[in-house]
Amino acid sequence: MRFYDALQMDPSVLKRKISACDTGKEKAYYWTAIAVRSVLIVAFAIVFISLLSGVFGADNTPLAVALFCMMLGIRFVNFEYCIGDSLVALATVLAILVLVPSAAVVVPPVLLIPLHFTAFFALLYMTTQRPEMGNGGLYSFAYIYLTGNPVMGEDLVRRGLMALVGYLICGAILFAKHRHQHKTTRFHHVMGKFDLSQPVHLWQLRMALGVSLVMTAGQVFGVERFMWMGFACASLLSQYPYSGNTITRFRQRLVGAVAGSCAFFVLYLVTPEAFHPLMGPLGGLCLGFCTDYRYKMAMNCFGALMLGTGIYGLQGAVLLRIADTLLGVIFGLVFATLFHRLAAVRLLRPADADS
């Protein structure tokens, strides 16, 4: 296998190859691929995000982060319909990500649930026909992150311009990689297949409704850094295949958040101040080696807490991260249980009537 091909692989695939290796030389080859892959991704992220933030303003860094993630994901996963409709959908997705977070700041609270639900369901339906490919987690992250970091006025104009640049980049990748796929499938064909008896559509509905409710609750009750609560809830609801049992993901998310927050707290205290700005990239590097969900969540805490520490202080950021995660996973667990019971009643009713 060429080294370049190894760099394109997910760490889980590379680790399986390491387990199957017979010699130390082969193992070292794949471990080197994992390490180089992680370094390249973090380095490229720093350059890409810093460049866009420098041009369009630091307040628009969240969109730069979202565009970087979209750019990586769109190389491998398309929208499951023809390229023309996919490019229109991509433009619509970016418009939602730019406009809805700002709209959520000014609309009356009573309109927040329908606003979030409509926007988020549209995102999922346009981008995620196969949730197992990861698009659901990618675009839910982008929506929640940008909703937690809205901008207005001139910053909103600059965010729109950044989205245009992102569209040109992601659209070019989408066209280059996927233009020959799903040529006969139009988006209206996808819409015509909507059926809540199908697990994917039930998953989309649950995800959209749950995220819209938790985000609305966070905004209405003034929860500090409510997007952390949204991330935690979405992580439970994004699990696919669809299942009413989210207790395993509940434990994994909570354990990962607590472990990652505590590790950050200790490392922040024992390292010199000059090292602190590097803790975010360090988490990104370590994330490249992780395949277990709990470890991924722990490493994700580093970047989030690095930003949070500048706002709330070290202790405040760590406690807030854990508290928001706890609120989010509890909400997600309760919501998923209730939704599953209601959905089971609704979907089984016709069969019961026939019997």
Tab-separated table of C-alpha atoms in Angstrom:
chain	number	residue	atom	x	y	z
A	1	MET	CA	0.000	0.000	0.000
A	2	ARG	CA	1.270	3.461	-0.897
A	3	PHE	CA	1.881	5.774	2.044
A	4	TYR	CA	-0.448	8.362	0.472
A	5	ASP	CA	-3.261	5.804	0.403
A	6	ALA	CA	-2.647	5.004	4.061
A	7	LEU	CA	-2.961	8.707	4.915
A	8	GLN	CA	-6.475	8.734	3.435
A	9	MET	CA	-7.684	6.020	5.805
A	10	ASP	CA	-9.553	6.467	9.053
A	11	PRO	CA	-7.533	5.667	12.201
A	12	SER	CA	-9.899	2.777	12.973
A	13	VAL	CA	-9.009	1.158	9.638
A	14	LEU	CA	-5.295	1.729	10.173
A	15	LYS	CA	-5.450	0.237	13.658
A	16	ARG	CA	-7.145	-2.868	12.292
A	17	LYS	CA	-4.295	-3.191	9.815
A	18	ILE	CA	-1.804	-2.810	12.657
A	19	SER	CA	-3.518	-5.622	14.548
A	20	ALA	CA	-3.253	-7.827	11.459
A	21	CYS	CA	0.450	-7.106	10.871
A	22	ASP	CA	2.979	-9.880	11.398
A	23	THR	CA	6.124	-7.780	11.674
A	24	GLY	CA	7.230	-4.781	13.673
A	25	LYS	CA	8.224	-3.006	10.489
A	26	GLU	CA	4.672	-3.207	9.149
A	27	LYS	CA	3.224	-1.989	12.435
A	28	ALA	CA	5.644	0.960	12.462
A	29	TYR	CA	4.619	1.806	8.897
A	30	TYR	CA	0.949	2.165	9.845
A	31	TRP	CA	1.680	3.904	13.149
A	32	THR	CA	3.736	6.413	11.199
A	33	ALA	CA	0.807	6.904	8.818
A	34	ILE	CA	-1.517	7.629	11.755
A	35	ALA	CA	0.933	10.127	13.238
A	36	VAL	CA	1.654	11.921	9.956
A	37	ARG	CA	-2.052	12.014	9.113
A	38	SER	CA	-2.851	13.621	12.472
A	39	VAL	CA	-0.071	16.203	12.155
A	40	LEU	CA	-1.075	17.140	8.605
A	41	ILE	CA	-4.740	17.583	9.516
A	42	VAL	CA	-3.960	19.793	12.515
A	43	ALA	CA	-1.411	21.838	10.574
A	44	PHE	CA	-3.788	22.323	7.666
A	45	ALA	CA	-6.607	23.246	10.061
A	46	ILE	CA	-4.458	25.911	11.714
A	47	VAL	CA	-3.447	27.427	8.381
A	48	PHE	CA	-6.929	27.253	6.825
A	49	ILE	CA	-8.821	28.585	9.847
A	50	SER	CA	-6.232	31.286	10.603
A	51	LEU	CA	-6.303	32.485	7.004
A	52	LEU	CA	-10.080	32.774	6.813
A	53	SER	CA	-10.300	34.340	10.277
A	54	GLY	CA	-7.630	36.859	9.346
A	55	VAL	CA	-9.530	37.919	6.233
A	56	PHE	CA	-13.096	37.854	7.570
A	57	GLY	CA	-12.586	38.610	11.267
A	58	ALA	CA	-12.012	36.628	14.459
A	59	ASP	CA	-15.746	36.617	15.260
A	60	ASN	CA	-16.253	34.439	12.193
A	61	THR	CA	-13.732	31.793	13.241
A	62	PRO	CA	-16.596	29.358	14.069
A	63	LEU	CA	-17.680	29.337	10.424
A	64	ALA	CA	-14.067	28.765	9.362
A	65	VAL	CA	-13.977	25.720	11.658
A	66	ALA	CA	-17.268	24.450	10.211
A	67	LEU	CA	-16.047	24.947	6.641
A	68	PHE	CA	-12.841	23.051	7.393
A	69	CYS	CA	-14.846	20.079	8.698
A	70	MET	CA	-17.214	20.239	5.726
A	71	MET	CA	-14.294	20.349	3.315
A	72	LEU	CA	-12.781	17.189	4.814
A	73	GLY	CA	-16.092	15.341	4.903
A	74	ILE	CA	-17.316	16.247	1.433
A	75	ARG	CA	-14.296	14.600	-0.156
A	76	PHE	CA	-15.653	11.184	0.795
A	77	VAL	CA	-19.405	11.572	1.370
A	78	ASN	CA	-21.919	13.061	-1.069
A	79	PHE	CA	-25.602	13.864	-0.683
A	80	GLU	CA	-26.890	10.789	-2.567
A	81	TYR	CA	-28.411	12.698	-5.486
A	82	CYS	CA	-27.189	14.322	-8.726
A	83	ILE	CA	-24.438	16.916	-8.713
A	84	GLY	CA	-26.625	19.796	-9.940
A	85	ASP	CA	-29.132	19.412	-7.119
A	86	SER	CA	-26.290	18.734	-4.677
A	87	LEU	CA	-24.653	22.074	-5.487
A	88	VAL	CA	-27.972	23.862	-4.926
A	89	ALA	CA	-28.373	22.000	-1.632
A	90	LEU	CA	-24.851	22.980	-0.551
A	91	ALA	CA	-25.662	26.647	-1.166
A	92	THR	CA	-28.885	26.271	0.848
A	93	VAL	CA	-27.027	24.587	3.695
A	94	LEU	CA	-24.526	27.437	3.933
A	95	ALA	CA	-27.321	30.007	3.789
A	96	ILE	CA	-28.993	28.281	6.743
A	97	LEU	CA	-25.728	28.172	8.695
A	98	VAL	CA	-25.145	31.887	8.111
A	99	LEU	CA	-28.643	33.302	8.573
A	100	VAL	CA	-30.508	31.146	11.102
A	101	PRO	CA	-28.116	31.612	14.079
A	102	SER	CA	-28.478	35.377	13.732
A	103	ALA	CA	-32.251	35.112	13.261
A	104	ALA	CA	-32.476	33.062	16.464
A	105	VAL	CA	-31.106	36.034	18.403
A	106	VAL	CA	-33.906	38.404	17.380
A	107	VAL	CA	-37.036	36.241	16.977
A	108	PRO	CA	-39.475	35.917	19.903
A	109	PRO	CA	-38.877	32.848	22.106
A	110	VAL	CA	-42.138	31.284	20.929
A	111	LEU	CA	-40.704	31.038	17.409
A	112	LEU	CA	-37.392	29.456	18.394
A	113	ILE	CA	-38.584	25.842	18.317
A	114	PRO	CA	-40.156	26.040	14.835
A	115	LEU	CA	-37.174	28.046	13.562
A	116	HIS	CA	-34.588	25.570	14.834
A	117	PHE	CA	-36.653	22.543	13.838
A	118	THR	CA	-37.291	23.724	10.278
A	119	ALA	CA	-33.690	24.762	9.710
A	120	PHE	CA	-32.106	21.704	11.280
A	121	PHE	CA	-34.468	19.203	9.682
A	122	ALA	CA	-33.772	20.805	6.291
A	123	LEU	CA	-30.024	20.450	6.915
A	124	LEU	CA	-30.358	16.776	7.782
A	125	TYR	CA	-32.719	15.960	4.937
A	126	MET	CA	-30.534	17.624	2.325
A	127	THR	CA	-27.228	16.202	3.514
A	128	THR	CA	-27.850	12.957	5.394
A	129	GLN	CA	-29.572	10.161	3.530
A	130	ARG	CA	-27.056	7.688	4.973
A	131	PRO	CA	-26.381	8.674	8.604
A	132	GLU	CA	-23.841	5.885	9.012
A	133	MET	CA	-21.475	7.917	6.795
A	134	GLY	CA	-21.209	10.674	9.410
A	135	ASN	CA	-22.844	13.639	7.670
A	136	GLY	CA	-25.429	13.955	10.437
A	137	GLY	CA	-22.763	14.576	13.071
A	138	LEU	CA	-20.844	16.954	10.808
A	139	TYR	CA	-23.728	19.282	9.960
A	140	SER	CA	-25.270	19.120	13.423
A	141	PHE	CA	-21.909	20.244	14.826
A	142	ALA	CA	-21.804	23.146	12.360
A	143	TYR	CA	-25.365	24.243	13.147
A	144	ILE	CA	-24.987	24.055	16.930
A	145	TYR	CA	-21.566	25.711	16.923
A	146	LEU	CA	-22.718	28.631	14.799
A	147	THR	CA	-25.940	29.029	16.779
A	148	GLY	CA	-23.787	29.375	19.873
A	149	ASN	CA	-21.672	32.041	18.125
A	150	PRO	CA	-24.050	34.351	16.215
A	151	VAL	CA	-22.976	37.640	14.665
A	152	MET	CA	-24.841	40.744	13.523
A	153	GLY	CA	-24.239	43.789	11.345
A	154	GLU	CA	-20.951	44.007	9.476
A	155	ASP	CA	-19.744	40.727	10.985
A	156	LEU	CA	-22.779	39.003	9.476
A	157	VAL	CA	-21.926	40.448	6.058
A	158	ARG	CA	-18.372	39.153	6.418
A	159	ARG	CA	-19.721	35.770	7.514
A	160	GLY	CA	-21.803	35.655	4.333
A	161	LEU	CA	-18.725	36.435	2.250
A	162	MET	CA	-16.777	33.705	4.022
A	163	ALA	CA	-19.617	31.289	3.293
A	164	LEU	CA	-19.360	32.234	-0.391
A	165	VAL	CA	-15.642	31.394	-0.365
A	166	GLY	CA	-16.458	28.152	1.437
A	167	TYR	CA	-19.105	27.329	-1.146
A	168	LEU	CA	-16.616	27.749	-3.988
A	169	ILE	CA	-14.108	25.464	-2.241
A	170	CYS	CA	-16.553	22.781	-1.065
A	171	GLY	CA	-18.553	22.968	-4.294
A	172	ALA	CA	-15.411	22.396	-6.347
A	173	ILE	CA	-14.506	19.365	-4.223
A	174	LEU	CA	-18.063	18.020	-4.431
A	175	PHE	CA	-18.061	18.401	-8.211
A	176	ALA	CA	-14.604	16.886	-8.680
A	177	LYS	CA	-15.193	13.881	-6.443
A	178	HIS	CA	-18.870	13.028	-6.964
A	179	ARG	CA	-20.136	14.437	-10.268
A	180	HIS	CA	-20.452	10.974	-11.833
A	181	GLN	CA	-22.512	9.490	-9.000
A	182	HIS	CA	-26.309	9.327	-8.648
A	183	LYS	CA	-26.795	10.984	-12.023
A	184	THR	CA	-30.453	9.925	-12.375
A	185	THR	CA	-31.482	10.764	-8.799
A	186	ARG	CA	-32.981	14.204	-8.245
A	187	PHE	CA	-33.665	15.809	-4.898
A	188	HIS	CA	-37.416	15.678	-5.485
A	189	HIS	CA	-37.060	11.894	-5.819
A	190	VAL	CA	-35.509	11.871	-2.357
A	191	MET	CA	-38.326	14.023	-0.987
A	192	GLY	CA	-40.909	11.678	-2.493
A	193	LYS	CA	-39.493	8.766	-0.506
A	194	PHE	CA	-40.036	10.358	2.906
A	195	ASP	CA	-41.670	7.785	5.168
A	196	LEU	CA	-41.520	7.724	8.964
A	197	SER	CA	-41.675	3.943	8.906
A	198	GLN	CA	-38.126	4.068	7.517
A	199	PRO	CA	-35.416	4.198	10.233
A	200	VAL	CA	-33.426	6.932	8.463
A	201	HIS	CA	-36.402	9.311	8.350
A	202	LEU	CA	-37.396	8.518	11.918
A	203	TRP	CA	-33.789	9.254	12.888
A	204	GLN	CA	-33.895	12.589	11.029
A	205	LEU	CA	-37.116	13.608	12.771
A	206	ARG	CA	-35.857	12.635	16.224
A	207	MET	CA	-32.536	14.392	15.675
A	208	ALA	CA	-34.137	17.608	14.413
A	209	LEU	CA	-36.797	17.761	17.124
A	210	GLY	CA	-34.422	16.913	19.965
A	211	VAL	CA	-31.753	19.409	18.910
A	212	SER	CA	-34.332	22.162	18.333
A	213	LEU	CA	-35.769	21.622	21.820
A	214	VAL	CA	-32.426	21.549	23.637
A	215	MET	CA	-31.115	24.600	21.775
A	216	THR	CA	-34.307	26.520	22.508
A	217	ALA	CA	-34.130	25.561	26.178
A	218	GLY	CA	-30.520	26.719	26.354
A	219	GLN	CA	-31.332	30.077	24.777
A	220	VAL	CA	-34.552	30.750	26.682
A	221	PHE	CA	-33.104	29.869	30.104
A	222	GLY	CA	-29.828	31.652	29.423
A	223	VAL	CA	-27.568	28.619	29.888
A	224	GLU	CA	-23.944	29.702	29.626
A	225	ARG	CA	-22.223	28.109	26.615
A	226	PHE	CA	-25.495	26.319	25.785
A	227	MET	CA	-23.968	24.943	22.598
A	228	TRP	CA	-21.998	22.490	24.797
A	229	MET	CA	-25.348	21.212	26.016
A	230	GLY	CA	-26.479	20.962	22.390
A	231	PHE	CA	-23.370	18.999	21.377
A	232	ALA	CA	-23.944	16.489	24.184
A	233	CYS	CA	-27.605	15.976	23.325
A	234	ALA	CA	-26.905	15.684	19.600
A	235	SER	CA	-24.220	13.064	20.225
A	236	LEU	CA	-26.849	10.763	21.762
A	237	LEU	CA	-29.449	11.386	19.073
A	238	SER	CA	-26.995	11.061	16.164
A	239	GLN	CA	-26.280	7.410	16.943
A	240	TYR	CA	-27.266	5.200	13.998
A	241	PRO	CA	-28.856	2.694	13.328
A	242	TYR	CA	-31.853	4.261	15.008
A	243	SER	CA	-32.491	2.861	18.469
A	244	GLY	CA	-34.457	3.885	21.515
A	245	ASN	CA	-31.606	2.765	23.777
A	246	THR	CA	-29.064	5.579	24.205
A	247	ILE	CA	-27.736	4.630	27.627
A	248	THR	CA	-24.384	3.412	26.283
A	249	ARG	CA	-23.716	6.655	24.426
A	250	PHE	CA	-24.953	8.525	27.521
A	251	ARG	CA	-22.245	6.929	29.660
A	252	GLN	CA	-19.552	7.313	26.999
A	253	ARG	CA	-20.242	11.010	26.461
A	254	LEU	CA	-20.362	11.804	30.162
A	255	VAL	CA	-17.238	9.794	30.994
A	256	GLY	CA	-15.363	11.356	28.077
A	257	ALA	CA	-16.338	14.889	29.092
A	258	VAL	CA	-15.402	14.410	32.744
A	259	ALA	CA	-12.104	12.667	31.931
A	260	GLY	CA	-11.162	15.210	29.266
A	261	SER	CA	-12.045	18.168	31.479
A	262	CYS	CA	-10.079	16.797	34.428
A	263	ALA	CA	-7.087	16.008	32.209
A	264	PHE	CA	-7.167	19.535	30.807
A	265	PHE	CA	-7.413	21.006	34.325
A	266	VAL	CA	-4.385	19.073	35.590
A	267	LEU	CA	-2.297	19.655	32.458
A	268	TYR	CA	-3.106	23.373	32.497
A	269	LEU	CA	-1.924	23.662	36.107
A	270	VAL	CA	1.314	21.701	35.757
A	271	THR	CA	2.549	23.165	32.459
A	272	PRO	CA	4.144	26.592	31.962
A	273	GLU	CA	1.938	29.392	30.686
A	274	ALA	CA	3.765	29.465	27.361
A	275	PHE	CA	2.500	25.926	26.681
A	276	HIS	CA	-1.188	26.741	27.239
A	277	PRO	CA	-1.971	28.018	23.693
A	278	LEU	CA	-0.717	24.671	22.364
A	279	MET	CA	-3.231	22.610	24.331
A	280	GLY	CA	-5.925	22.983	21.681
A	281	PRO	CA	-3.678	21.672	18.874
A	282	LEU	CA	-2.422	18.973	21.253
A	283	GLY	CA	-5.984	17.750	21.690
A	284	GLY	CA	-6.382	17.734	17.905
A	285	LEU	CA	-3.197	15.688	17.479
A	286	CYS	CA	-4.273	13.147	20.082
A	287	LEU	CA	-7.724	12.976	18.501
A	288	GLY	CA	-6.082	11.654	15.339
A	289	PHE	CA	-5.011	8.537	17.256
A	290	CYS	CA	-8.410	7.886	18.862
A	291	THR	CA	-10.958	5.339	17.698
A	292	ASP	CA	-12.938	4.853	20.917
A	293	TYR	CA	-15.812	7.335	21.313
A	294	ARG	CA	-14.924	8.094	24.944
A	295	TYR	CA	-11.361	9.070	24.079
A	296	LYS	CA	-12.548	11.200	21.179
A	297	MET	CA	-14.858	13.103	23.513
A	298	ALA	CA	-12.048	13.567	26.027
A	299	MET	CA	-9.706	15.029	23.405
A	300	ASN	CA	-12.472	17.273	22.033
A	301	CYS	CA	-12.599	18.950	25.437
A	302	PHE	CA	-9.134	20.454	25.012
A	303	GLY	CA	-9.979	22.873	22.212
A	304	ALA	CA	-13.328	23.816	23.743
A	305	LEU	CA	-11.842	24.407	27.190
A	306	MET	CA	-8.931	26.396	25.779
A	307	LEU	CA	-11.458	28.906	24.449
A	308	GLY	CA	-13.688	28.658	27.515
A	309	THR	CA	-10.803	29.315	29.904
A	310	GLY	CA	-10.234	32.712	28.340
A	311	ILE	CA	-13.854	33.629	29.115
A	312	TYR	CA	-14.676	31.908	32.418
A	313	GLY	CA	-11.279	31.101	33.883
A	314	LEU	CA	-9.900	27.570	34.270
A	315	GLN	CA	-12.142	26.310	37.064
A	316	GLY	CA	-15.246	27.999	35.688
A	317	ALA	CA	-14.727	26.572	32.193
A	318	VAL	CA	-14.139	23.025	33.468
A	319	LEU	CA	-17.173	23.066	35.753
A	320	LEU	CA	-19.325	24.585	33.011
A	321	ARG	CA	-18.203	21.973	30.478
A	322	ILE	CA	-19.137	19.136	32.808
A	323	ALA	CA	-22.429	20.742	33.869
A	324	ASP	CA	-23.540	21.521	30.307
A	325	THR	CA	-22.617	18.010	29.187
A	326	LEU	CA	-24.605	16.516	32.056
A	327	LEU	CA	-27.650	18.635	31.199
A	328	GLY	CA	-27.350	17.747	27.518
A	329	VAL	CA	-27.035	13.994	27.943
A	330	ILE	CA	-29.836	13.846	30.505
A	331	PHE	CA	-32.087	15.800	28.153
A	332	GLY	CA	-31.074	13.570	25.243
A	333	LEU	CA	-31.646	10.363	27.210
A	334	VAL	CA	-35.104	11.394	28.394
A	335	PHE	CA	-36.112	12.772	25.009
A	336	ALA	CA	-34.912	9.674	23.119
A	337	THR	CA	-36.831	7.397	25.471
A	338	LEU	CA	-40.079	9.361	25.173
A	339	PHE	CA	-39.725	9.769	21.411
A	340	HIS	CA	-39.130	6.055	20.929
A	341	ARG	CA	-42.209	5.130	22.936
A	342	LEU	CA	-44.416	7.590	21.066
A	343	ALA	CA	-42.991	6.515	17.716
A	344	ALA	CA	-43.566	2.846	18.547
A	345	VAL	CA	-47.195	3.542	19.393
A	346	ARG	CA	-47.693	5.548	16.211
A	347	LEU	CA	-46.000	3.050	13.897
A	348	LEU	CA	-47.536	-0.047	15.454
A	349	ARG	CA	-51.083	1.310	15.417
A	350	PRO	CA	-51.881	0.282	11.802
A	351	ALA	CA	-50.556	-3.228	12.417
A	352	ASP	CA	-52.559	-3.519	15.591
A	353	ALA	CA	-55.673	-2.411	13.733
A	354	ASP	CA	-55.133	-5.060	11.038
A	355	SER	CA	-54.775	-7.776	13.625
